Coordinates of C-alpha atoms in Angstrom, one line a residue:
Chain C
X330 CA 0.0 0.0 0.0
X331 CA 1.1 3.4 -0.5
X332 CA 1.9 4.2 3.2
X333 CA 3.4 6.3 5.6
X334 CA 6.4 4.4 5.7
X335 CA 7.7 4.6 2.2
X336 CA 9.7 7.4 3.0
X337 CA 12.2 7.5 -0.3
X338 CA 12.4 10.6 -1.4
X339 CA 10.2 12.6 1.1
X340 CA 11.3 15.9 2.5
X341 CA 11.1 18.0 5.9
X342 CA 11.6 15.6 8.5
X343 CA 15.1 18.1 8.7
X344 CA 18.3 16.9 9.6
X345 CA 19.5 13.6 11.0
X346 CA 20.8 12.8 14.2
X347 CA 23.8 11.0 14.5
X348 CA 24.4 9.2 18.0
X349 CA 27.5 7.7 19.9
X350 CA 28.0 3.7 19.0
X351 CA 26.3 2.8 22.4
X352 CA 23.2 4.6 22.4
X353 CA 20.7 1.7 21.1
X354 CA 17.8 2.7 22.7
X355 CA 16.4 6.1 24.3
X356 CA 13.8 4.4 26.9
X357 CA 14.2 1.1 29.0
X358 CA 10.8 0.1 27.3
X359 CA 12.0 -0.2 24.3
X360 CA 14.0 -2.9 24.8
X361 CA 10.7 -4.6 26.3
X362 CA 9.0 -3.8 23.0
X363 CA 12.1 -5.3 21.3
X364 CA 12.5 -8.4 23.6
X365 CA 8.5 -9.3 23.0
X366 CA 8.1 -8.6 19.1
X367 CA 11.2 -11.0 18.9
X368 CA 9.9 -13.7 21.6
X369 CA 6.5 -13.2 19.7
X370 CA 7.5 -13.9 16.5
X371 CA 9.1 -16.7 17.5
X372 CA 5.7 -18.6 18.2
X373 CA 5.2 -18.6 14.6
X374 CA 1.8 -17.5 14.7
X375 CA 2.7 -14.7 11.8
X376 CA 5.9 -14.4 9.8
X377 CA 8.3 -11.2 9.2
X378 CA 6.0 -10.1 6.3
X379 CA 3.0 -9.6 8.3
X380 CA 5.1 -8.3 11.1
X381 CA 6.3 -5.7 8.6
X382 CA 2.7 -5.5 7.2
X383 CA 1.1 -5.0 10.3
X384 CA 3.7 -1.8 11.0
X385 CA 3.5 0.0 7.7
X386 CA -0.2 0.1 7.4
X387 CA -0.8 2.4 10.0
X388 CA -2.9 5.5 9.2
X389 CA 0.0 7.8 8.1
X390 CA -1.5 10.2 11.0
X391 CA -0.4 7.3 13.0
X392 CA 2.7 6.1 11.3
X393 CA 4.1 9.2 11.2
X394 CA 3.4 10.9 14.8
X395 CA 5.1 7.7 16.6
X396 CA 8.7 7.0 17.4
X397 CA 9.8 3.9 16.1
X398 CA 9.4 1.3 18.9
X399 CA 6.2 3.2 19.3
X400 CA 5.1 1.6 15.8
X401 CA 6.7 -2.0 16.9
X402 CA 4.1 -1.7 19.8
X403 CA 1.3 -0.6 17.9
X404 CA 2.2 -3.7 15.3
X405 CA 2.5 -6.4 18.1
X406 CA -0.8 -5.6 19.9
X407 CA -2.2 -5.8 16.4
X408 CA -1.2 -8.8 15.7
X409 CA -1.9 -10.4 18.7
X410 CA -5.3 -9.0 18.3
X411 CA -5.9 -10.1 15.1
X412 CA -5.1 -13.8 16.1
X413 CA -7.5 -13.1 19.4
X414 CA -4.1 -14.1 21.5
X415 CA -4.6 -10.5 23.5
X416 CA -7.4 -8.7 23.0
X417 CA -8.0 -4.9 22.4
X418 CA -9.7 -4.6 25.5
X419 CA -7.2 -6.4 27.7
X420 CA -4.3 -4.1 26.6
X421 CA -6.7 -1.2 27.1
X422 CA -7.5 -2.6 30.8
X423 CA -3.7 -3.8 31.1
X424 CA -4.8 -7.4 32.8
X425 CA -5.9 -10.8 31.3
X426 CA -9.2 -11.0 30.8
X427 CA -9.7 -13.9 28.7
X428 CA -7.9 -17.4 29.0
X429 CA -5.2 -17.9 27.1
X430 CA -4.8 -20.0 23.4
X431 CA -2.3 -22.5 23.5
X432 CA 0.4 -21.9 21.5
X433 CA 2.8 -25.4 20.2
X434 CA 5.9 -23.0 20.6
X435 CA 7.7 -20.7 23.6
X436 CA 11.0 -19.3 23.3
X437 CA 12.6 -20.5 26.1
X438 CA 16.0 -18.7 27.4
X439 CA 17.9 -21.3 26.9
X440 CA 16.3 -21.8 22.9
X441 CA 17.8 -17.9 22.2
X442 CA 21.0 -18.1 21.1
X443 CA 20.0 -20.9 18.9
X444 CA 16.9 -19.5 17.4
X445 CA 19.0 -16.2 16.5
X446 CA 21.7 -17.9 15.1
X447 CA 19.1 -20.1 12.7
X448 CA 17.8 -17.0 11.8
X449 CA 14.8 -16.9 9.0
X450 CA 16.2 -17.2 5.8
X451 CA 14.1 -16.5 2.8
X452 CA 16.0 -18.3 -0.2
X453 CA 14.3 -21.0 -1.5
X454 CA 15.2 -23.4 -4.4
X455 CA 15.7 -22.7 -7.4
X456 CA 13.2 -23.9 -10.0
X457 CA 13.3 -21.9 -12.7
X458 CA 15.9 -19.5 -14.3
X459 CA 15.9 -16.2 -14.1
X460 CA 14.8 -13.7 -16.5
X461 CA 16.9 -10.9 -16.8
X462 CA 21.1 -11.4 -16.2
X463 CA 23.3 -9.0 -15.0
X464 CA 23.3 -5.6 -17.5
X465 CA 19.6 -5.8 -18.7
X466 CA 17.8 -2.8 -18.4
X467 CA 14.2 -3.4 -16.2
X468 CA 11.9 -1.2 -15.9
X469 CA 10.0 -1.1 -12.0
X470 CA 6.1 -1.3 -12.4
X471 CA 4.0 1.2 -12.1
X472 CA 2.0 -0.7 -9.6
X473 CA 0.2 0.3 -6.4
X474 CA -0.6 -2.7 -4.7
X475 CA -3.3 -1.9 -2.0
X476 CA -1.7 -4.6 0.3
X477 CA 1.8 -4.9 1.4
X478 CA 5.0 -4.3 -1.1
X479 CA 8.5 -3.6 -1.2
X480 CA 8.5 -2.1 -4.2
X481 CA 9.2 1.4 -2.8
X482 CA 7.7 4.2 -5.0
X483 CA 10.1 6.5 -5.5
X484 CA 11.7 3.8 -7.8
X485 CA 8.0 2.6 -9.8
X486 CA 8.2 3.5 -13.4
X487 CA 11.9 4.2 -13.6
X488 CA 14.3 2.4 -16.0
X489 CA 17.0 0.5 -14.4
X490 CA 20.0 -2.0 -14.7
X491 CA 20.2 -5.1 -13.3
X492 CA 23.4 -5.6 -10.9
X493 CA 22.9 -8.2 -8.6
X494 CA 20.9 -11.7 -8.8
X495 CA 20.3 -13.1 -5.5
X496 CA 18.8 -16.5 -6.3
X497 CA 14.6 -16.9 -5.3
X498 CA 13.0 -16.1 -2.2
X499 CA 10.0 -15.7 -0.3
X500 CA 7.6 -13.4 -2.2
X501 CA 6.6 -10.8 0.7
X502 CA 3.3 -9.6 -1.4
X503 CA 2.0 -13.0 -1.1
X504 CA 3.6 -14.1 2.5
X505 CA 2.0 -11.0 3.9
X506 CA -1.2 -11.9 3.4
X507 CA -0.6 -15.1 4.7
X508 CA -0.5 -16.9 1.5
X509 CA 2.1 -20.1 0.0
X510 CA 5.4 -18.1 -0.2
X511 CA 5.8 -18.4 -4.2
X512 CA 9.7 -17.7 -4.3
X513 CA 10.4 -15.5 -7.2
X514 CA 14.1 -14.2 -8.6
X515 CA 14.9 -11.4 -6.2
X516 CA 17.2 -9.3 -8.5
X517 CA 19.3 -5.6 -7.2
X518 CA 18.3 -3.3 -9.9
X519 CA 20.6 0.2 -10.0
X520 CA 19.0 3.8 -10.9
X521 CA 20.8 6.8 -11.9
X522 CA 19.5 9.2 -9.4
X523 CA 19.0 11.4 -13.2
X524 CA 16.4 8.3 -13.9
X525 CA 14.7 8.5 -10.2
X526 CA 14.6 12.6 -9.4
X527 CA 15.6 14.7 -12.6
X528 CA 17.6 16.7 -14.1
X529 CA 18.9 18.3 -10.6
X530 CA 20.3 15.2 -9.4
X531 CA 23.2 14.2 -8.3
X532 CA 25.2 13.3 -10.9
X533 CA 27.4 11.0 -9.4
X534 CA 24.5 9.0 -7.5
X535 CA 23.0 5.8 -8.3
X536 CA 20.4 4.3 -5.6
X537 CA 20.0 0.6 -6.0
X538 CA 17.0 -1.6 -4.6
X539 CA 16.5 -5.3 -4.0
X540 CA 13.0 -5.9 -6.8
X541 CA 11.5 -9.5 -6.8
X542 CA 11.4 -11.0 -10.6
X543 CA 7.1 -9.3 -10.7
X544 CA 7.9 -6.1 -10.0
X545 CA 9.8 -5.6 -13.3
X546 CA 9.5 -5.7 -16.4
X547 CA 12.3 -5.7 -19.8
X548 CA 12.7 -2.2 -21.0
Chain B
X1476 CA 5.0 4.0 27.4
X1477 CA 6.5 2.5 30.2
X1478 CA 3.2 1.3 32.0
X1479 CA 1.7 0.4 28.5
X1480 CA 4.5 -1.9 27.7
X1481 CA 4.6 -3.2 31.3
X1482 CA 1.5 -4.1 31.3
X1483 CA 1.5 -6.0 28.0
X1484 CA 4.7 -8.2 29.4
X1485 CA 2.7 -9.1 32.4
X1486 CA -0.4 -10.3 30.4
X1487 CA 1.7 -11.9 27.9
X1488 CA 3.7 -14.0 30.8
X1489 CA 0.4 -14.8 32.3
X1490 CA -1.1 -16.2 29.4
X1491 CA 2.2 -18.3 28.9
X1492 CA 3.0 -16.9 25.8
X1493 CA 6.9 -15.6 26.7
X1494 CA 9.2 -16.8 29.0
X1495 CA 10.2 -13.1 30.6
X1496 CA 13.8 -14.8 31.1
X1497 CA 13.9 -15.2 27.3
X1498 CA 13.1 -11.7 27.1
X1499 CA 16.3 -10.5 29.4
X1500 CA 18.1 -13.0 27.2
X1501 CA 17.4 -11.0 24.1
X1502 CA 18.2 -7.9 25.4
X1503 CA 21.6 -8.8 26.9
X1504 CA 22.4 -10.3 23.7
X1505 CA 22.0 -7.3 21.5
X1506 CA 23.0 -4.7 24.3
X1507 CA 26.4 -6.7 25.2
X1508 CA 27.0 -9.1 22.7
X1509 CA 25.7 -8.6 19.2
X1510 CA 27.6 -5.0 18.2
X1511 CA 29.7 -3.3 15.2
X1512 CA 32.9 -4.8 16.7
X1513 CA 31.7 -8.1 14.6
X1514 CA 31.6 -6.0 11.6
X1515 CA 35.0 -4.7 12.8
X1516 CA 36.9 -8.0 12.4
X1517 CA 35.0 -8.8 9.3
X1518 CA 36.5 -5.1 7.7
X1519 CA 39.8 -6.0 9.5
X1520 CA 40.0 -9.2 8.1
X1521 CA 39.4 -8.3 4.9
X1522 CA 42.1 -5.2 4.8
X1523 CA 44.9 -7.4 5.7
X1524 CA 43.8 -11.0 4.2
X1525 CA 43.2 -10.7 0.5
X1526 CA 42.2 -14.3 -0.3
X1527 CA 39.3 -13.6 2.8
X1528 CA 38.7 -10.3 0.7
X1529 CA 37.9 -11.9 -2.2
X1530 CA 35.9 -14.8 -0.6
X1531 CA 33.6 -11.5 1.2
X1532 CA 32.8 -10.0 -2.0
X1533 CA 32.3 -13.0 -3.9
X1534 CA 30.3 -14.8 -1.0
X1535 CA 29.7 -12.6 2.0
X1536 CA 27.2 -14.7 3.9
X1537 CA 29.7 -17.5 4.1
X1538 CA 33.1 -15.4 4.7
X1539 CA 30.9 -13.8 7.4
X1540 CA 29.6 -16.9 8.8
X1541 CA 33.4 -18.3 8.8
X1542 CA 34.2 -15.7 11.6
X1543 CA 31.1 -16.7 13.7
X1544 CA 28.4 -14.2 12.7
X1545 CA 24.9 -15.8 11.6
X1546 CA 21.5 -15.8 12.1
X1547 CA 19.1 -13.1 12.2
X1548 CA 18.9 -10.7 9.8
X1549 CA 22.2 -11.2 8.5
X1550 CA 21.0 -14.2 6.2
X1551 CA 22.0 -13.4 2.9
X1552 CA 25.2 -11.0 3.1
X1553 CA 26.3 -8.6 0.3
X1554 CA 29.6 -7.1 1.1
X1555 CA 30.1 -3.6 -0.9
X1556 CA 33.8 -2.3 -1.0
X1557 CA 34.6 1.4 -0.9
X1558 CA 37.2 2.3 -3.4
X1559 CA 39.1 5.8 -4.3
X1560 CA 36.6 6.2 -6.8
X1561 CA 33.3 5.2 -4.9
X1562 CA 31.5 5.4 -1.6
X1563 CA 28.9 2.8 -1.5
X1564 CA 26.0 4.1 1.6
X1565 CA 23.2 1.5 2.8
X1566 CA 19.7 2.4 4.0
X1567 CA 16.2 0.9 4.8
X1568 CA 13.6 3.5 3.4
X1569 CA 10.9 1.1 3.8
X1570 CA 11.4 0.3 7.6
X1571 CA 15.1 -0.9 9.2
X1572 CA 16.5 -3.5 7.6
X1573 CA 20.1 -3.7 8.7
X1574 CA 22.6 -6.8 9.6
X1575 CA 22.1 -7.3 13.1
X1576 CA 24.8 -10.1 13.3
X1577 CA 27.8 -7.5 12.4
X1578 CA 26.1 -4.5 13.2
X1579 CA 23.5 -5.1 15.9
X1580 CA 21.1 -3.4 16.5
X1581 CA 20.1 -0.2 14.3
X1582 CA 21.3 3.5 15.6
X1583 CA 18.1 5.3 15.9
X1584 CA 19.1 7.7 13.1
X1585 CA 19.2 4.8 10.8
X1586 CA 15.8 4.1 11.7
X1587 CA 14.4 8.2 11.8
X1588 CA 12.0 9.3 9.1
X1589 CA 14.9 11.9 8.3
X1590 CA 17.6 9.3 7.1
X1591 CA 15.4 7.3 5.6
X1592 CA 13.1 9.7 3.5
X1593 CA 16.7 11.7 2.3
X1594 CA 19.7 9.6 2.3
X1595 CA 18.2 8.4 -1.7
X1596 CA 18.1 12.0 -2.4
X1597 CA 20.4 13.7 -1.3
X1598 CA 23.2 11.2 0.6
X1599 CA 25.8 14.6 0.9
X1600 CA 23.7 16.4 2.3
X1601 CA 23.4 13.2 5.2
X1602 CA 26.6 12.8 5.2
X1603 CA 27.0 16.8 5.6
X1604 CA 24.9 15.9 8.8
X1605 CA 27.9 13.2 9.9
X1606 CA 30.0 16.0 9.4
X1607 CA 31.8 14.2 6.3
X1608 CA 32.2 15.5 2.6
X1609 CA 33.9 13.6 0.1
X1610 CA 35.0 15.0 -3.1
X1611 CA 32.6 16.5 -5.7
X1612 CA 33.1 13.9 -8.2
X1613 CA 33.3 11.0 -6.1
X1614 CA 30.3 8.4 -7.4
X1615 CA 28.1 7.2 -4.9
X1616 CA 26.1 4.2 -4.8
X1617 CA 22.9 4.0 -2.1
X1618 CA 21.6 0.4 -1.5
X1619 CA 18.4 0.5 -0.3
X1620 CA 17.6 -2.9 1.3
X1621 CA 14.2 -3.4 0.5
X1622 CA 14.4 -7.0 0.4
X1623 CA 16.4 -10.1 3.0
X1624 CA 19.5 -9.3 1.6
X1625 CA 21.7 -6.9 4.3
X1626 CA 24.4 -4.8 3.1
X1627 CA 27.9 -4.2 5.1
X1628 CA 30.1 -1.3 3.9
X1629 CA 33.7 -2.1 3.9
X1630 CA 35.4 1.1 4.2
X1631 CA 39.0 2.2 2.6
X1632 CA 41.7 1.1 4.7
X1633 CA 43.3 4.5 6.0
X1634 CA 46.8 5.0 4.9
X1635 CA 49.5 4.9 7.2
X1636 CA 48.1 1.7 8.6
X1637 CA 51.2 -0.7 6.6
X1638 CA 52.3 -3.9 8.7
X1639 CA 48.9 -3.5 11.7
X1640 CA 47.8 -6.6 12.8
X1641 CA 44.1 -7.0 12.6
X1642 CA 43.9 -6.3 16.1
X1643 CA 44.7 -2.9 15.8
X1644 CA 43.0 -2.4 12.2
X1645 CA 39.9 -3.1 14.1
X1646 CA 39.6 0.0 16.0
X1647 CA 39.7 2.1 13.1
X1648 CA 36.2 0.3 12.1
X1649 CA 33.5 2.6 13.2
X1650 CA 29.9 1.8 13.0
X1651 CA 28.9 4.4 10.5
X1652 CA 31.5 3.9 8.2
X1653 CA 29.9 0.5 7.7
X1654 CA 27.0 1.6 7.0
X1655 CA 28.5 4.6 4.7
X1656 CA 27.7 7.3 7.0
X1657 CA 31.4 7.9 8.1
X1658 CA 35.0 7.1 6.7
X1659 CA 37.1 5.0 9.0
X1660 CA 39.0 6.3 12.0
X1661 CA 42.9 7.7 11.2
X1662 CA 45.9 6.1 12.8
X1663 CA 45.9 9.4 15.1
X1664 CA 43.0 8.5 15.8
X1665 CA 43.1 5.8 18.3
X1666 CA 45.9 4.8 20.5
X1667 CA 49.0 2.5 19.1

């Protein structure tokens, strides 16, 4: 959807803050909201597509007046929601209200380290080849999926060169609405920043995004 | 916030669903354990070692893996090498993808509306922010990670650095100039 937080490209937010090496968090409950989306996800009751999706369709109002764990928070009790694990009204009244659903998986403590070093990798086997090779010239769809993408606007319509092939992974469109994860060639396509924002670009900058095989076509 | 978010834990260890030790777990990993000085050795490595330098940029997520950093978010590895000619820069515009395993966790600049809406746009005027300018006709390439694959900048080795052992190469490695958003240290810069 064309939400809030596809940022590419937008202006006035002013100037960034850069922050010593240590700093990873500016409230203790952040690292709460960090330590349950984590623990959370690792019950496999949603995957990191509709984790995302649940995010970045909040009501740009929404989206864009929150701080970022803020938004993690506001996707968590969503999803929990959603799957009736914690209801709106028990967050609202802060207590459990309604017994809980089991759940065939708990991240332990001791299960941590071995469920973050397996990680969630999103290649999948390769069945088919790919379409374009390195040097082809793509163009990115003008396409404006109401559900979730990472096909980030600024970058739709634009005439690019493919630089990278990365084999076929999970299609995030699909997984985010909870569908089969129909791997497609996941491809890095580079833009002249000429191609993306005009003539007053930078001449010497070339932005480069990571485009699954059906968000291009051969130009 | 803070009651908000307590309250939530509490329900969600009544109801069974997390184990709050796991929690503390999670927190002490990426507050004490998980950091840039992974991403340090990786850069280090790869400055003095040029058979490991050619193994990163020809298969990053297994030269990575070789030094012990895997897992989450830092699946499928892309190493991008800065050069005299170009200064490679990494962002997430659509949320905050970034390789935990060598970096951590994100800098809350990386994940601010202002990095992300204007490091595509205009990345010297960023890096102006970092208090870095590079010369005028310097190319630089922006990766925007919209997809699984994370993105470490290997920054040029600074001269005067001849003969270091990795060790010491190490602590010239800063955060941001693995992400792009700084050069590395100079040999002044940190003590012998």
């Amino acid at each position: 959807m064309n939400g809030a937080a596809d940022m590419g490209g937008m202006m006035g937010f002013g100037p960034v803050q850069p922050e010593p090496e240590h700093v990873r968090f500016h409230a203790a409950w952040e690292k709460r909201v960090l330590a349950m989306t984590l623990a959370m996800g690792a019950t496999g009751q949603w995957n990191i597509d509709q984790s995302r999706s649940a995010r970045e369709s909040l009501p740009p109002p929404q989206y864009l007046a929150k701080s970022y764990y803020e938004i993690w928070l506001a996707g968590l009790e969503r999803l929990m929601a959603e799957r009736g694990l914690v209801s709106a009204e028990e967050i609202e009244a802060g207590r459990v209200l309604a017994p809980p659903k089991q759940l065939p998986r708990i991240l332990k403590a001791e299960a941590v380290p071995a469920v973050l070093a397996k990680g969630g990798p999103t290649e999948r086997e390769t069945t088919q080849p790919a379409r374009f090779k390195i040097g082809d010239r793509v163009r990115a769809k003008n396409m404006h999926p109401a559900g979730h993408t990472r096909l980030p606007r600024y970058v739709r319509g634009h005439v690019g060169i493919v630089e990278l092939l990365h084999g076929m992974h999970v299609f995030p469109d699909a997984s985010a609405r909870g569908e089969a994860e129909q791997p497609q060639w996941l491809y890095t396509v580079r833009f002249a920043a000429r191609e993306l924002w005009g003539e007053a670009a930078d001449p010497t900058l070339s932005v480069s995004v990571d485009a699954w095989d059906s968000y291009l076509e051969a130009a | 916030m803070e009651l908000r978010v307590r309250a939530l834990e509490s329900i969600l260890v009544e109801k069974g669903y997390v184990d709050p030790a796991a929690l503390d777990v999670l927190i002490e990993t990426y507050e004490t354990k998980v950091g840039p000085h992974n991403g340090a050795q990786v850069v280090a490595k790869a400055w003095s070692d040029p058979a490991y330098r050619d193994w990163l940029r020809r298969d990053a997520t297994a030269a990575i893996v070789s030094l012990g950093y895997a897992g989450r978010q830092g699946e499928h590895m892309v190493a991008v090498e800065n050069t005299p000619d170009t200064h490679n820069m990494v962002v997430c515009t659509l949320c905050s993808c970034y390789p935990w395993p060598v970096l951590g966790l994100p800098p809350v600049w990386y994940k601010s509306a202002a990095y992300r809406s204007r490091a595509v746009i205009d990345p010297r005027g960023v890096l102006k922010d970092f208090g870095v300018t590079l010369p005028a006709d310097k190319q630089i390439k922006l990766w925007d990670s919209t997809a699984e694959v994370r993105y470490l900048v290997i920054p040029e080795r600074p001269p005067g650095t001849e003969g270091w052992s990795e060790e010491r190469l190490a602590k010239l490695v800063t955060r941001d100039s693995m992400i792009g958003t700084g050069l590395a240290r100079n040999p002044d810069e940190v003590s012998p």
